[in-house]
Amino acid sequence: MCLVVIVAGVETSELIPGATVAVVDKAEQTTESGLAVLTLEPGTHDFEVTAEALEYLPESGTVDVAEGDDNELTVRLKKESNKATVTFFVTDQETGEALQDVDILLGDQTAKTDDAGLAQFEVEPGSISYVATKDQYQDATSTVEATAGANVDE
């Protein structure tokens, strides 16, 4: 039985050439049109699709191959994140209590801290200035270094 695997991106649905489709002990590269064709025995098989060189996260699962007909499987790959997560935890210096509703300006993004004193941002990597402000408190100003794929606590 033939299994036709279509590999596309999650965000754009664009077909992905050069991905590796592995099922049982067989592996095929997708063509320029994002297709791979494998000949398999009928049954349930584990699969994995990888395209790390193209900066996609791997995807795996199971596929049922039915007897008689050609079978089709569409796999959607998600791009690896090149963003960094920056988390602010703001407390009162004297009491140590979390501060709610602190305005934080990080680069060109703004957020307020929640009731636990937390605010989180997804940003492009690099050096980013911030200002944290709240009535009756002194402003805090500094810079964070955000690295792709990393979490930064400030």
CSV table of C-alpha atoms in Angstrom, one decimal:
chain,number,residue,atom,x,y,z
A,1,MET,CA,0.0,0.0,0.0
A,2,CYS,CA,1.2,3.5,-0.7
A,3,LEU,CA,1.2,6.2,1.9
A,4,VAL,CA,1.4,9.7,0.4
A,5,VAL,CA,2.6,12.2,3.0
A,6,ILE,CA,2.1,15.9,2.5
A,7,VAL,CA,4.3,18.1,4.6
A,8,ALA,CA,3.3,21.8,5.1
A,9,GLY,CA,3.9,24.6,7.6
A,10,VAL,CA,1.4,25.3,10.4
A,11,GLU,CA,1.6,29.1,10.0
A,12,THR,CA,1.5,29.5,6.3
A,13,SER,CA,0.3,26.0,5.0
A,14,GLU,CA,3.3,26.3,2.5
A,15,LEU,CA,4.5,22.9,1.3
A,16,ILE,CA,7.9,22.0,2.7
A,17,PRO,CA,10.5,20.4,0.4
A,18,GLY,CA,13.4,18.5,1.9
A,19,ALA,CA,11.7,17.2,5.0
A,20,THR,CA,12.5,13.7,6.1
A,21,VAL,CA,9.5,11.4,6.6
A,22,ALA,CA,10.3,8.2,8.5
A,23,VAL,CA,7.8,5.3,8.9
A,24,VAL,CA,8.8,1.9,10.3
A,25,ASP,CA,12.2,1.3,8.8
A,26,LYS,CA,11.7,3.5,5.7
A,27,ALA,CA,12.6,7.1,5.2
A,28,GLU,CA,12.0,9.5,2.3
A,29,GLN,CA,12.7,13.1,1.6
A,30,THR,CA,9.8,15.3,0.5
A,31,THR,CA,10.0,16.6,-3.1
A,32,GLU,CA,9.9,20.2,-4.2
A,33,SER,CA,6.1,19.9,-3.9
A,34,GLY,CA,6.3,18.8,-0.2
A,35,LEU,CA,5.3,15.2,-1.0
A,36,ALA,CA,6.8,11.9,0.1
A,37,VAL,CA,5.6,8.5,-1.0
A,38,LEU,CA,6.2,5.3,1.0
A,39,THR,CA,5.2,1.7,0.4
A,40,LEU,CA,4.0,0.1,3.6
A,41,GLU,CA,2.1,-2.9,4.8
A,42,PRO,CA,-1.4,-2.4,6.0
A,43,GLY,CA,-1.8,-1.5,9.7
A,44,THR,CA,-1.0,1.1,12.2
A,45,HIS,CA,2.5,2.6,12.0
A,46,ASP,CA,4.5,5.2,13.9
A,47,PHE,CA,5.8,8.1,11.9
A,48,GLU,CA,8.2,11.0,12.4
A,49,VAL,CA,8.7,14.0,10.1
A,50,THR,CA,11.8,16.2,10.6
A,51,ALA,CA,13.0,19.3,8.9
A,52,GLU,CA,15.5,20.8,11.4
A,53,ALA,CA,17.8,22.1,8.8
A,54,LEU,CA,14.8,24.2,7.6
A,55,GLU,CA,14.2,25.3,11.2
A,56,TYR,CA,11.0,23.3,11.8
A,57,LEU,CA,10.2,21.3,14.9
A,58,PRO,CA,9.8,17.6,14.4
A,59,GLU,CA,6.3,16.0,14.4
A,60,SER,CA,5.4,12.4,15.2
A,61,GLY,CA,2.3,10.2,15.6
A,62,THR,CA,0.6,7.2,14.2
A,63,VAL,CA,-1.0,6.6,10.9
A,64,ASP,CA,-3.4,3.8,9.8
A,65,VAL,CA,-2.6,2.3,6.4
A,66,ALA,CA,-5.7,0.7,4.9
A,67,GLU,CA,-5.6,-2.2,2.5
A,68,GLY,CA,-6.5,-1.6,-1.1
A,69,ASP,CA,-6.5,2.2,-1.5
A,70,ASP,CA,-3.7,4.7,-1.5
A,71,ASN,CA,-3.5,6.5,1.9
A,72,GLU,CA,-2.8,10.1,2.5
A,73,LEU,CA,-1.4,11.8,5.6
A,74,THR,CA,-0.9,15.6,6.0
A,75,VAL,CA,1.6,16.7,8.6
A,76,ARG,CA,1.9,20.3,9.6
A,77,LEU,CA,5.3,21.4,11.0
A,78,LYS,CA,5.7,24.4,13.3
A,79,LYS,CA,8.7,26.7,12.9
A,80,GLU,CA,11.3,26.8,15.7
A,81,SER,CA,10.9,29.9,17.7
A,82,ASN,CA,13.6,32.5,17.3
A,83,LYS,CA,12.1,34.6,20.0
A,84,ALA,CA,13.0,34.9,23.7
A,85,THR,CA,10.6,35.0,26.7
A,86,VAL,CA,11.3,37.8,29.2
A,87,THR,CA,9.5,37.5,32.5
A,88,PHE,CA,9.3,40.3,35.1
A,89,PHE,CA,8.6,39.5,38.7
A,90,VAL,CA,8.0,42.8,40.5
A,91,THR,CA,8.0,43.1,44.3
A,92,ASP,CA,8.0,45.8,46.9
A,93,GLN,CA,11.7,46.2,48.1
A,94,GLU,CA,10.7,46.7,51.7
A,95,THR,CA,8.0,44.1,52.2
A,96,GLY,CA,8.8,41.6,49.4
A,97,GLU,CA,5.2,41.5,48.4
A,98,ALA,CA,4.3,41.1,44.7
A,99,LEU,CA,3.2,44.3,43.1
A,100,GLN,CA,0.1,44.3,40.8
A,101,ASP,CA,-0.5,46.8,38.0
A,102,VAL,CA,3.1,47.8,37.5
A,103,ASP,CA,3.4,49.3,33.9
A,104,ILE,CA,6.3,47.8,32.1
A,105,LEU,CA,7.6,49.1,28.8
A,106,LEU,CA,10.0,46.7,27.2
A,107,GLY,CA,11.3,48.0,23.9
A,108,ASP,CA,8.0,48.9,22.1
A,109,GLN,CA,5.8,46.5,24.0
A,110,THR,CA,3.8,47.3,27.2
A,111,ALA,CA,2.2,45.1,29.9
A,112,LYS,CA,0.9,45.3,33.4
A,113,THR,CA,1.9,42.9,36.1
A,114,ASP,CA,-0.8,40.5,37.3
A,115,ASP,CA,-1.8,39.8,40.9
A,116,ALA,CA,1.3,37.7,41.4
A,117,GLY,CA,3.5,40.6,40.2
A,118,LEU,CA,4.3,38.8,36.9
A,119,ALA,CA,4.4,40.2,33.3
A,120,GLN,CA,5.7,38.2,30.4
A,121,PHE,CA,6.9,39.3,26.9
A,122,GLU,CA,7.9,37.4,23.7
A,123,VAL,CA,10.6,39.4,22.0
A,124,GLU,CA,13.2,39.3,19.3
A,125,PRO,CA,16.7,38.5,20.5
A,126,GLY,CA,19.0,41.3,21.5
A,127,SER,CA,19.6,44.0,24.1
A,128,ILE,CA,16.3,45.6,25.1
A,129,SER,CA,15.7,48.6,27.5
A,130,TYR,CA,12.8,48.6,29.9
A,131,VAL,CA,11.1,50.9,32.3
A,132,ALA,CA,8.8,49.8,35.1
A,133,THR,CA,6.5,52.3,36.7
A,134,LYS,CA,3.9,52.4,39.4
A,135,ASP,CA,2.4,55.4,41.3
A,136,GLN,CA,4.0,55.9,44.7
A,137,TYR,CA,7.1,53.9,43.6
A,138,GLN,CA,10.4,54.9,42.1
A,139,ASP,CA,10.7,54.0,38.4
A,140,ALA,CA,13.1,51.1,37.5
A,141,THR,CA,15.1,51.4,34.3
A,142,SER,CA,17.6,48.9,32.9
A,143,THR,CA,18.4,46.6,29.9
A,144,VAL,CA,17.9,42.9,29.4
A,145,GLU,CA,19.8,40.6,27.1
A,146,ALA,CA,17.3,38.4,25.3
A,147,THR,CA,18.6,35.2,23.6
A,148,ALA,CA,16.6,33.2,21.0
A,149,GLY,CA,14.8,30.2,22.6
A,150,ALA,CA,15.8,31.4,26.1
A,151,ASN,CA,13.8,32.5,29.1
A,152,VAL,CA,15.0,35.7,30.8
A,153,ASP,CA,13.9,36.5,34.3
A,154,GLU,CA,14.2,40.1,35.3
